[in-house]
Amino acid sequence: MKATTLKKALITGITGQDGSYLTKFLLDKGYKVHGIVPRGEVECKGRLFNVLDHPHLTLHDGDMLDGASLHRVLMTVQPDEIYNLAAQSHVGFSFHAPEYTANVNGLGTARLLEAMRLLCPNARFYQASSSELFGNAPAPQCETTNMVPCSPYAAAKLYAYSMVQIARKSYKLHASNGILFNHESPLRGEDFVTRKVTKAVAAIKVGTQNILELGNLDARRDWGHAADYVRGMWMMLQQDQPDDYILASGESHSVRYLVEAAFKVVNINITWQGRFTEEQGRDQKTGKVLVRINRDLYRPNDVHHLCGDASKAREVLGWQPAVSFDDLISEMVEEDMRFALQNKRAETIILKAENAA
Ligand code: NAP
Ligand code: GDD
């Protein structure tokens, strides 16, 4: 019998939200998955908890800031597909660290593309581009909408996006940009607004937190589920020709609406009073203030409205998101409720033990 060789995928940013969903997706498809982990940090592998022992998963030390480490990994692995997900991915933080963000997100991508060109030019390359590229261009945004970055994060991602197109045109590399709108999950980092909200809602419900502080409530985003979006990444690399595609749900909501939707999952109705930085969200039943504005959480320059038109991905790739906004938020709140109750139980046991001692 002829032995079949498994396809090899290399993922940068494997320990992030998308990295963990993509790893599971590719392992289920029968790939051998290799991941690059910066600083070999064991505690960062938490999101990979359910696949860490998988025989087809291998982690390598490497850093987007260190070209030699990328060369070493590409030389060793010789991947068929490369998914470049690594980034300093927090837009707000990029205003505090513009140079670092440019180095990881922008130059890091150039380093990886150059390593691929020299060491495995027949591999296929996926770049994690972002709807942030559009800045405040009017919604809905599609592949031909003007890109007007509003943050150091977006500026660095625009450089990376262009380098992918340059590699494609100059060297005929199979390199594609996925221009992804916001996508979330219970594994989302706690600094992003969806997870910050769902975690706070759960903690407020179980009584371990009193109030949720937020910045701009008027910003609107097109929020989908990460599981749907990693499937789209893979679909892009299965095409004969490389190209750029938007993945989006086509629906947008304000941060204020997100807060209402998340509290509704635990049967709390929020009513709003006051304007601008004086605005407060109260529990309709008790009158207690549960949400308030913290001016420090505003960005120096924010993107007001992102809502994507994913017609091209639908028509060419056959991609469609399966999870609705309401189901996404319910899943996240329910998962955070589980954690919040576990934590509360653990705290009670410790307190009892301390009192008994
Ligand atoms: P994430 O959870 O923040 O994950 C980012 C990953 O990059 C982490 O594994 C992180 O590792 C790694 N990383 C950071 N600096 C690195 C470095 N110098 N070298 C190697 N790895 C490094 O982000 P995500 O939400 O999964 O997003 C994945 C990618 O898609 C990112 O490029 C993001 O900018 C882009 N994107 C995300 C969305 C979205 O809505 N989620 C939308 C559009 C585009 P450590 O944690 O160990 O630092
Ligand atoms: N993080 C955060 N924290 N955002 C807040 C808060 C808060 O307390 N209060 C209001 N917001 C607003 C932000 O100002 C922004 O307008 C919106 O909520 C969404 O913020 P994030 O969840 O941090 O996501 P993002 O849209 O800036 O960036 C995410 O999506 C991009 C794709 O559009 C990240 O995943 C990026 O990496 C990704 O490229």
Short mmCIF file of C-alpha atoms and ligand atoms in Angstrom, two decimals:
data_model
loop_
_atom_site.label_atom_id
_atom_site.label_comp_id
_atom_site.label_asym_id
_atom_site.label_seq_id
_atom_site.Cartn_x
_atom_site.Cartn_y
_atom_site.Cartn_z
CA MET A 1 0.00 0.00 0.00
CA LYS A 2 1.28 3.50 -0.89
CA ALA A 3 1.94 5.67 2.17
CA THR A 4 0.24 9.08 1.96
CA THR A 5 2.30 12.06 3.02
CA LEU A 6 0.44 14.44 5.30
CA LYS A 7 0.44 18.11 4.35
CA LYS A 8 2.50 20.34 6.64
CA ALA A 9 1.21 23.66 7.88
CA LEU A 10 3.28 26.21 9.78
CA ILE A 11 1.44 28.71 11.99
CA THR A 12 2.98 31.84 13.50
CA GLY A 13 0.92 33.19 16.39
CA ILE A 14 -0.20 29.62 17.15
CA THR A 15 -0.84 30.44 20.82
CA GLY A 16 -3.30 33.22 19.99
CA GLN A 17 -7.07 32.98 19.59
CA ASP A 18 -7.00 32.26 15.85
CA GLY A 19 -3.89 30.09 16.13
CA SER A 20 -5.63 27.71 18.49
CA TYR A 21 -8.81 27.44 16.37
CA LEU A 22 -6.77 26.98 13.19
CA THR A 23 -4.56 24.31 14.80
CA LYS A 24 -7.59 22.26 15.81
CA PHE A 25 -9.15 22.75 12.35
CA LEU A 26 -5.99 21.62 10.48
CA LEU A 27 -5.30 18.66 12.80
CA ASP A 28 -8.88 17.50 12.21
CA LYS A 29 -8.21 17.74 8.46
CA GLY A 30 -5.18 15.46 8.86
CA TYR A 31 -2.40 18.06 8.60
CA LYS A 32 0.88 17.97 10.48
CA VAL A 33 0.86 21.29 12.28
CA HIS A 34 3.99 23.20 13.27
CA GLY A 35 3.81 26.34 15.36
CA ILE A 36 6.22 29.14 16.17
CA VAL A 37 6.21 30.18 19.82
CA PRO A 38 8.16 33.26 20.93
CA ARG A 39 10.44 32.96 23.94
CA GLY A 40 9.32 29.31 24.30
CA GLU A 41 6.85 30.59 26.90
CA VAL A 42 5.08 27.60 28.37
CA GLU A 43 2.29 29.59 30.07
CA CYS A 44 1.26 31.10 26.69
CA LYS A 45 0.26 27.68 25.40
CA GLY A 46 -2.92 27.64 27.51
CA ARG A 47 -5.22 28.04 24.51
CA LEU A 48 -3.72 24.89 22.96
CA PHE A 49 -4.57 22.82 26.06
CA ASN A 50 -6.77 20.30 24.21
CA VAL A 51 -4.22 19.53 21.44
CA LEU A 52 -0.83 19.91 23.14
CA ASP A 53 -0.30 16.13 23.25
CA HIS A 54 -1.43 15.56 19.66
CA PRO A 55 1.21 13.48 17.81
CA HIS A 56 0.94 15.74 14.73
CA LEU A 57 1.58 19.00 16.58
CA THR A 58 5.14 20.34 16.94
CA LEU A 59 6.10 23.67 18.51
CA HIS A 60 9.31 25.52 17.63
CA ASP A 61 11.01 28.45 19.34
CA GLY A 62 10.96 31.47 17.07
CA ASP A 63 10.19 35.15 16.97
CA MET A 64 8.94 37.49 14.26
CA LEU A 65 11.62 39.92 15.45
CA ASP A 66 14.39 37.43 14.71
CA GLY A 67 14.85 36.56 11.03
CA ALA A 68 17.37 33.80 11.76
CA SER A 69 14.86 31.92 13.91
CA LEU A 70 12.28 32.09 11.10
CA HIS A 71 14.84 30.78 8.58
CA ARG A 72 15.74 27.93 10.93
CA VAL A 73 12.12 26.85 11.37
CA LEU A 74 11.27 27.07 7.65
CA MET A 75 14.40 25.11 6.76
CA THR A 76 13.52 22.37 9.27
CA VAL A 77 9.81 22.14 8.54
CA GLN A 78 9.61 22.82 4.77
CA PRO A 79 5.91 23.63 5.08
CA ASP A 80 3.27 23.33 2.33
CA GLU A 81 1.20 26.13 3.88
CA ILE A 82 2.24 29.06 6.06
CA TYR A 83 -0.31 30.97 8.13
CA ASN A 84 1.16 34.24 9.40
CA LEU A 85 -1.05 35.07 12.38
CA ALA A 86 1.60 36.46 14.75
CA ALA A 87 1.12 40.09 15.70
CA GLN A 88 0.97 42.70 18.39
CA SER A 89 -2.77 42.62 17.74
CA HIS A 90 -4.11 45.25 20.15
CA VAL A 91 -4.99 48.44 18.27
CA GLY A 92 -5.18 50.63 21.41
CA PHE A 93 -1.80 49.42 22.68
CA SER A 94 -0.19 50.16 19.31
CA PHE A 95 -0.45 53.91 20.12
CA HIS A 96 1.84 53.25 23.11
CA ALA A 97 4.24 51.02 21.18
CA PRO A 98 4.29 52.12 17.51
CA GLU A 99 7.84 51.03 16.81
CA TYR A 100 7.45 47.59 18.39
CA THR A 101 4.13 47.10 16.56
CA ALA A 102 5.72 48.05 13.22
CA ASN A 103 8.57 45.64 13.85
CA VAL A 104 6.42 42.61 14.72
CA ASN A 105 3.45 43.20 12.39
CA GLY A 106 5.18 44.91 9.47
CA LEU A 107 8.84 43.91 9.28
CA GLY A 108 8.06 40.51 10.82
CA THR A 109 5.90 39.71 7.79
CA ALA A 110 8.64 40.90 5.42
CA ARG A 111 11.14 38.63 7.22
CA LEU A 112 8.86 35.61 6.92
CA LEU A 113 8.05 36.24 3.24
CA GLU A 114 11.75 36.57 2.44
CA ALA A 115 12.51 33.31 4.27
CA MET A 116 9.75 31.61 2.28
CA ARG A 117 11.07 33.05 -1.02
CA LEU A 118 14.55 31.66 -0.29
CA LEU A 119 13.73 28.37 1.42
CA CYS A 120 10.30 27.12 0.31
CA PRO A 121 9.05 29.21 -2.62
CA ASN A 122 6.40 26.63 -3.52
CA ALA A 123 4.64 26.93 -0.18
CA ARG A 124 1.38 28.89 0.12
CA PHE A 125 1.23 31.93 2.38
CA TYR A 126 -1.71 33.36 4.31
CA GLN A 127 -1.38 36.86 5.76
CA ALA A 128 -3.62 37.97 8.65
CA SER A 129 -4.65 41.32 7.25
CA SER A 130 -7.32 43.35 8.94
CA SER A 131 -10.42 45.47 8.43
CA GLU A 132 -8.50 48.12 10.43
CA LEU A 133 -6.75 48.86 7.12
CA PHE A 134 -9.89 50.71 6.00
CA GLY A 135 -9.84 53.13 8.92
CA ASN A 136 -12.80 55.47 8.58
CA ALA A 137 -13.58 54.74 4.93
CA PRO A 138 -17.41 54.56 4.70
CA ALA A 139 -19.12 51.20 5.39
CA PRO A 140 -19.70 48.69 3.91
CA GLN A 141 -16.06 48.04 3.05
CA CYS A 142 -15.01 45.60 0.30
CA GLU A 143 -11.68 44.58 -1.30
CA THR A 144 -11.56 47.73 -3.45
CA THR A 145 -12.37 50.23 -0.66
CA ASN A 146 -9.64 52.82 0.04
CA MET A 147 -7.30 51.88 2.85
CA VAL A 148 -6.72 54.77 5.26
CA PRO A 149 -5.08 53.43 8.46
CA CYS A 150 -5.95 55.27 11.68
CA SER A 151 -3.50 53.59 14.08
CA PRO A 152 0.12 52.41 14.24
CA TYR A 153 -1.34 48.88 14.21
CA ALA A 154 -3.16 49.49 10.93
CA ALA A 155 -0.19 51.29 9.36
CA ALA A 156 2.05 48.28 10.13
CA LYS A 157 -0.59 45.89 8.78
CA LEU A 158 -0.84 47.96 5.58
CA TYR A 159 2.90 47.56 5.04
CA ALA A 160 2.54 43.78 5.52
CA TYR A 161 -0.49 43.68 3.21
CA SER A 162 1.51 45.47 0.49
CA MET A 163 4.52 43.19 0.95
CA VAL A 164 2.26 40.18 0.32
CA GLN A 165 1.01 41.73 -2.92
CA ILE A 166 4.57 42.62 -3.91
CA ALA A 167 5.78 39.05 -3.25
CA ARG A 168 2.91 37.74 -5.35
CA LYS A 169 3.58 40.03 -8.30
CA SER A 170 7.40 40.08 -8.19
CA TYR A 171 8.22 36.47 -7.35
CA LYS A 172 4.97 34.67 -8.25
CA LEU A 173 4.65 33.42 -4.68
CA HIS A 174 1.30 31.94 -3.72
CA ALA A 175 0.60 34.62 -1.09
CA SER A 176 -2.89 35.78 -0.10
CA ASN A 177 -4.28 38.43 2.23
CA GLY A 178 -7.32 37.59 4.32
CA ILE A 179 -8.82 40.97 5.24
CA LEU A 180 -10.70 39.83 8.31
CA PHE A 181 -13.28 41.81 10.22
CA ASN A 182 -13.45 41.35 13.99
CA HIS A 183 -13.90 37.77 15.10
CA GLU A 184 -14.24 36.59 18.65
CA SER A 185 -14.73 33.50 20.83
CA PRO A 186 -14.40 32.35 24.43
CA LEU A 187 -10.64 32.23 23.71
CA ARG A 188 -10.47 35.95 22.79
CA GLY A 189 -7.85 37.97 24.69
CA GLU A 190 -9.33 39.71 27.74
CA ASP A 191 -8.24 43.19 26.54
CA PHE A 192 -10.54 43.16 23.51
CA VAL A 193 -13.92 44.70 24.04
CA THR A 194 -16.15 41.63 23.50
CA ARG A 195 -14.27 39.45 25.99
CA LYS A 196 -13.83 42.32 28.45
CA VAL A 197 -17.60 42.77 28.40
CA THR A 198 -18.57 39.07 28.62
CA LYS A 199 -16.07 38.44 31.42
CA ALA A 200 -17.34 41.46 33.39
CA VAL A 201 -20.99 40.48 32.86
CA ALA A 202 -20.28 37.04 34.33
CA ALA A 203 -18.29 38.46 37.26
CA ILE A 204 -21.01 41.05 38.01
CA LYS A 205 -23.67 38.32 37.86
CA VAL A 206 -21.86 36.11 40.40
CA GLY A 207 -21.01 39.12 42.57
CA THR A 208 -17.22 39.27 42.23
CA GLN A 209 -17.16 42.57 40.27
CA ASN A 210 -19.22 45.72 40.77
CA ILE A 211 -18.80 47.75 37.63
CA LEU A 212 -17.62 47.60 34.00
CA GLU A 213 -15.60 50.55 32.67
CA LEU A 214 -15.45 51.18 28.94
CA GLY A 215 -14.30 53.78 26.41
CA ASN A 216 -16.08 54.61 23.15
CA LEU A 217 -19.58 53.06 23.24
CA ASP A 218 -20.51 54.40 19.80
CA ALA A 219 -17.90 52.46 17.81
CA ARG A 220 -19.54 49.88 15.55
CA ARG A 221 -17.90 46.60 14.59
CA ASP A 222 -18.76 43.61 12.40
CA TRP A 223 -18.31 40.75 14.89
CA GLY A 224 -18.18 37.08 13.85
CA HIS A 225 -16.94 33.78 15.36
CA ALA A 226 -13.24 32.85 15.06
CA ALA A 227 -14.11 29.23 14.14
CA ASP A 228 -15.82 30.45 10.95
CA TYR A 229 -12.93 32.75 10.05
CA VAL A 230 -10.11 30.18 10.34
CA ARG A 231 -12.06 27.96 7.93
CA GLY A 232 -11.98 30.87 5.48
CA MET A 233 -8.19 31.24 5.89
CA TRP A 234 -7.71 27.61 4.89
CA MET A 235 -10.12 27.96 1.93
CA MET A 236 -8.00 30.83 0.54
CA LEU A 237 -4.90 28.61 0.42
CA GLN A 238 -6.77 25.82 -1.42
CA GLN A 239 -7.31 28.09 -4.46
CA ASP A 240 -5.13 27.61 -7.54
CA GLN A 241 -4.43 31.35 -7.66
CA PRO A 242 -3.49 33.57 -4.70
CA ASP A 243 -5.71 36.60 -4.09
CA ASP A 244 -7.08 38.91 -1.38
CA TYR A 245 -10.44 38.28 0.30
CA ILE A 246 -12.62 39.95 2.90
CA LEU A 247 -14.20 37.75 5.57
CA ALA A 248 -17.04 39.46 7.43
CA SER A 249 -20.57 38.82 8.67
CA GLY A 250 -22.03 41.87 6.91
CA GLU A 251 -23.76 43.00 10.14
CA SER A 252 -22.48 45.62 12.54
CA HIS A 253 -23.39 46.61 16.09
CA SER A 254 -22.26 49.33 18.48
CA VAL A 255 -20.29 48.61 21.64
CA ARG A 256 -23.37 49.88 23.54
CA TYR A 257 -25.52 47.20 21.85
CA LEU A 258 -22.89 44.55 22.61
CA VAL A 259 -23.13 45.47 26.32
CA GLU A 260 -26.94 45.20 26.26
CA ALA A 261 -26.80 41.85 24.44
CA ALA A 262 -24.25 40.38 26.87
CA PHE A 263 -26.19 41.44 30.01
CA LYS A 264 -29.39 40.06 28.47
CA VAL A 265 -27.82 36.56 28.46
CA VAL A 266 -27.84 36.68 32.29
CA ASN A 267 -31.30 38.28 32.41
CA ILE A 268 -30.18 41.83 33.20
CA ASN A 269 -31.69 44.67 31.15
CA ILE A 270 -29.49 47.73 30.81
CA THR A 271 -30.92 51.25 30.49
CA TRP A 272 -28.68 54.20 29.59
CA GLN A 273 -28.58 57.67 31.14
CA GLY A 274 -26.33 60.69 30.56
CA ARG A 275 -24.29 61.67 27.55
CA PHE A 276 -20.70 61.31 26.34
CA THR A 277 -18.30 60.58 29.19
CA GLU A 278 -21.12 60.96 31.76
CA GLU A 279 -23.11 58.09 30.25
CA GLN A 280 -23.98 55.24 32.60
CA GLY A 281 -25.65 51.87 32.15
CA ARG A 282 -28.01 50.81 34.94
CA ASP A 283 -29.73 47.56 35.83
CA GLN A 284 -33.33 48.38 34.90
CA LYS A 285 -34.67 46.33 37.84
CA THR A 286 -32.42 47.55 40.68
CA GLY A 287 -31.26 50.94 39.35
CA LYS A 288 -27.66 49.98 40.20
CA VAL A 289 -24.97 51.50 37.94
CA LEU A 290 -23.21 48.60 36.21
CA VAL A 291 -21.42 50.38 33.33
CA ARG A 292 -19.58 53.70 33.26
CA ILE A 293 -17.16 55.51 30.98
CA ASN A 294 -13.45 55.81 31.67
CA ARG A 295 -11.90 58.56 29.52
CA ASP A 296 -8.51 56.80 29.60
CA LEU A 297 -10.00 53.96 27.55
CA TYR A 298 -10.65 56.24 24.55
CA ARG A 299 -8.08 55.94 21.74
CA PRO A 300 -6.31 58.99 20.32
CA ASN A 301 -7.97 58.11 17.02
CA ASP A 302 -10.70 55.49 16.71
CA VAL A 303 -12.28 53.68 13.79
CA HIS A 304 -16.00 54.44 13.97
CA HIS A 305 -17.76 51.94 11.76
CA LEU A 306 -16.54 48.69 10.24
CA CYS A 307 -18.98 46.49 8.33
CA GLY A 308 -17.68 44.15 5.65
CA ASP A 309 -18.98 42.99 2.31
CA ALA A 310 -17.75 39.40 1.90
CA SER A 311 -19.42 38.79 -1.50
CA LYS A 312 -16.13 37.82 -3.16
CA ALA A 313 -15.33 35.16 -0.52
CA ARG A 314 -18.89 33.86 -0.80
CA GLU A 315 -18.76 33.63 -4.59
CA VAL A 316 -15.17 32.43 -5.14
CA LEU A 317 -14.47 30.39 -2.01
CA GLY A 318 -18.01 29.38 -1.11
CA TRP A 319 -17.37 30.76 2.40
CA GLN A 320 -20.24 31.65 4.72
CA PRO A 321 -20.17 32.31 8.46
CA ALA A 322 -22.32 29.85 10.44
CA VAL A 323 -22.49 31.54 13.87
CA SER A 324 -24.74 34.58 14.44
CA PHE A 325 -23.83 37.57 16.64
CA ASP A 326 -26.38 36.52 19.30
CA ASP A 327 -25.07 32.95 19.43
CA LEU A 328 -21.47 34.21 19.63
CA ILE A 329 -22.23 36.49 22.59
CA SER A 330 -24.27 33.78 24.37
CA GLU A 331 -21.41 31.29 23.98
CA MET A 332 -18.89 33.79 25.35
CA VAL A 333 -21.02 34.84 28.34
CA GLU A 334 -21.88 31.21 29.19
CA GLU A 335 -18.22 30.18 29.07
CA ASP A 336 -17.26 33.16 31.26
CA MET A 337 -20.08 32.29 33.69
CA ARG A 338 -18.56 28.83 34.07
CA PHE A 339 -15.14 30.36 34.92
CA ALA A 340 -16.65 32.98 37.23
CA LEU A 341 -18.56 30.33 39.21
CA GLN A 342 -15.47 28.11 39.42
CA ASN A 343 -13.40 31.04 40.71
CA LYS A 344 -16.03 31.98 43.22
CA ARG A 345 -16.22 28.42 44.53
CA ALA A 346 -12.41 28.27 44.81
CA GLU A 347 -12.36 31.61 46.70
CA THR A 348 -15.04 30.38 49.12
CA ILE A 349 -13.09 27.19 49.84
CA ILE A 350 -9.88 29.19 50.51
CA LEU A 351 -11.75 31.63 52.75
CA LYS A 352 -13.31 28.78 54.74
CA ALA A 353 -9.90 27.12 55.13
CA GLU A 354 -8.36 30.41 56.31
CA ASN A 355 -11.16 31.00 58.82
CA ALA A 356 -10.84 27.44 60.15
CA ALA A 357 -7.04 27.77 60.60
P1 NAP B 1 -3.85 37.19 19.33
O1 NAP B 1 -4.76 36.32 20.12
O2 NAP B 1 -3.36 38.47 19.93
O3 NAP B 1 -2.58 36.31 18.92
C1 NAP B 1 -1.38 36.87 18.46
C2 NAP B 1 -0.31 35.82 18.45
O4 NAP B 1 0.92 36.39 17.97
C3 NAP B 1 0.03 35.23 19.84
O5 NAP B 1 0.23 33.85 19.73
C4 NAP B 1 1.34 35.93 20.20
O6 NAP B 1 2.15 35.17 21.07
C5 NAP B 1 1.98 35.98 18.82
N1 NAP B 1 3.09 36.93 18.77
C6 NAP B 1 3.12 38.21 19.21
N2 NAP B 1 4.34 38.74 19.02
C7 NAP B 1 5.10 37.78 18.43
C8 NAP B 1 6.44 37.71 18.01
N3 NAP B 1 7.27 38.75 18.14
N4 NAP B 1 6.88 36.57 17.45
C9 NAP B 1 6.08 35.49 17.32
N5 NAP B 1 4.80 35.49 17.72
C10 NAP B 1 4.31 36.62 18.28
O7 NAP B 1 -4.51 37.57 17.93
P2 NAP B 1 -5.71 36.86 17.13
O8 NAP B 1 -6.99 37.51 17.51
O9 NAP B 1 -5.57 35.39 17.23
O10 NAP B 1 -5.41 37.37 15.65
C11 NAP B 1 -4.53 36.63 14.80
C12 NAP B 1 -4.01 37.55 13.72
O11 NAP B 1 -5.09 38.08 12.95
C13 NAP B 1 -3.25 38.78 14.21
O12 NAP B 1 -2.24 39.05 13.26
C14 NAP B 1 -4.26 39.90 14.19
O13 NAP B 1 -3.64 41.15 14.04
C15 NAP B 1 -5.07 39.51 12.96
N6 NAP B 1 -6.48 39.90 12.94
C16 NAP B 1 -7.27 39.57 13.99
C17 NAP B 1 -8.63 39.88 13.93
C18 NAP B 1 -9.57 39.52 15.06
O14 NAP B 1 -10.66 40.09 15.11
N7 NAP B 1 -9.20 38.58 15.93
C19 NAP B 1 -9.14 40.54 12.80
C20 NAP B 1 -8.28 40.86 11.76
C21 NAP B 1 -6.94 40.52 11.83
P3 NAP B 1 2.28 35.64 22.63
O15 NAP B 1 0.87 35.68 23.13
O16 NAP B 1 3.15 34.62 23.23
O17 NAP B 1 2.90 37.02 22.58
N1 GDD B 2 -10.39 47.03 23.81
C1 GDD B 2 -11.32 47.90 24.21
N2 GDD B 2 -11.49 48.11 25.56
N3 GDD B 2 -12.07 48.52 23.28
C2 GDD B 2 -13.03 49.36 23.71
C3 GDD B 2 -13.25 49.61 25.07
C4 GDD B 2 -12.44 48.97 26.04
O1 GDD B 2 -12.57 49.15 27.25
N4 GDD B 2 -14.28 50.50 25.16
C5 GDD B 2 -14.67 50.78 23.92
N5 GDD B 2 -13.91 50.10 23.03
C6 GDD B 2 -14.00 50.20 21.55
C7 GDD B 2 -12.68 50.53 20.88
O2 GDD B 2 -12.39 51.93 20.98
C8 GDD B 2 -12.97 50.05 19.46
O3 GDD B 2 -13.62 51.07 18.75
C9 GDD B 2 -13.92 48.88 19.67
O4 GDD B 2 -14.37 48.94 21.03
C10 GDD B 2 -13.31 47.50 19.40
O5 GDD B 2 -12.10 47.42 20.11
P1 GDD B 2 -11.29 46.03 20.23
O6 GDD B 2 -12.15 44.96 20.75
O7 GDD B 2 -10.03 46.34 20.99
O8 GDD B 2 -10.98 45.63 18.73
P2 GDD B 2 -10.45 46.48 17.49
O9 GDD B 2 -11.60 46.59 16.53
O10 GDD B 2 -9.76 47.70 17.89
O11 GDD B 2 -9.33 45.50 16.89
C11 GDD B 2 -9.59 44.09 16.72
O12 GDD B 2 -10.16 43.87 15.45
C12 GDD B 2 -9.31 44.22 14.34
C13 GDD B 2 -10.12 43.93 13.05
O13 GDD B 2 -10.99 44.98 12.80
C14 GDD B 2 -8.25 43.37 16.89
O14 GDD B 2 -8.48 41.98 16.89
C15 GDD B 2 -7.30 43.69 15.73
O15 GDD B 2 -6.14 42.85 15.84
C16 GDD B 2 -8.03 43.39 14.42
O16 GDD B 2 -7.20 43.69 13.32
#
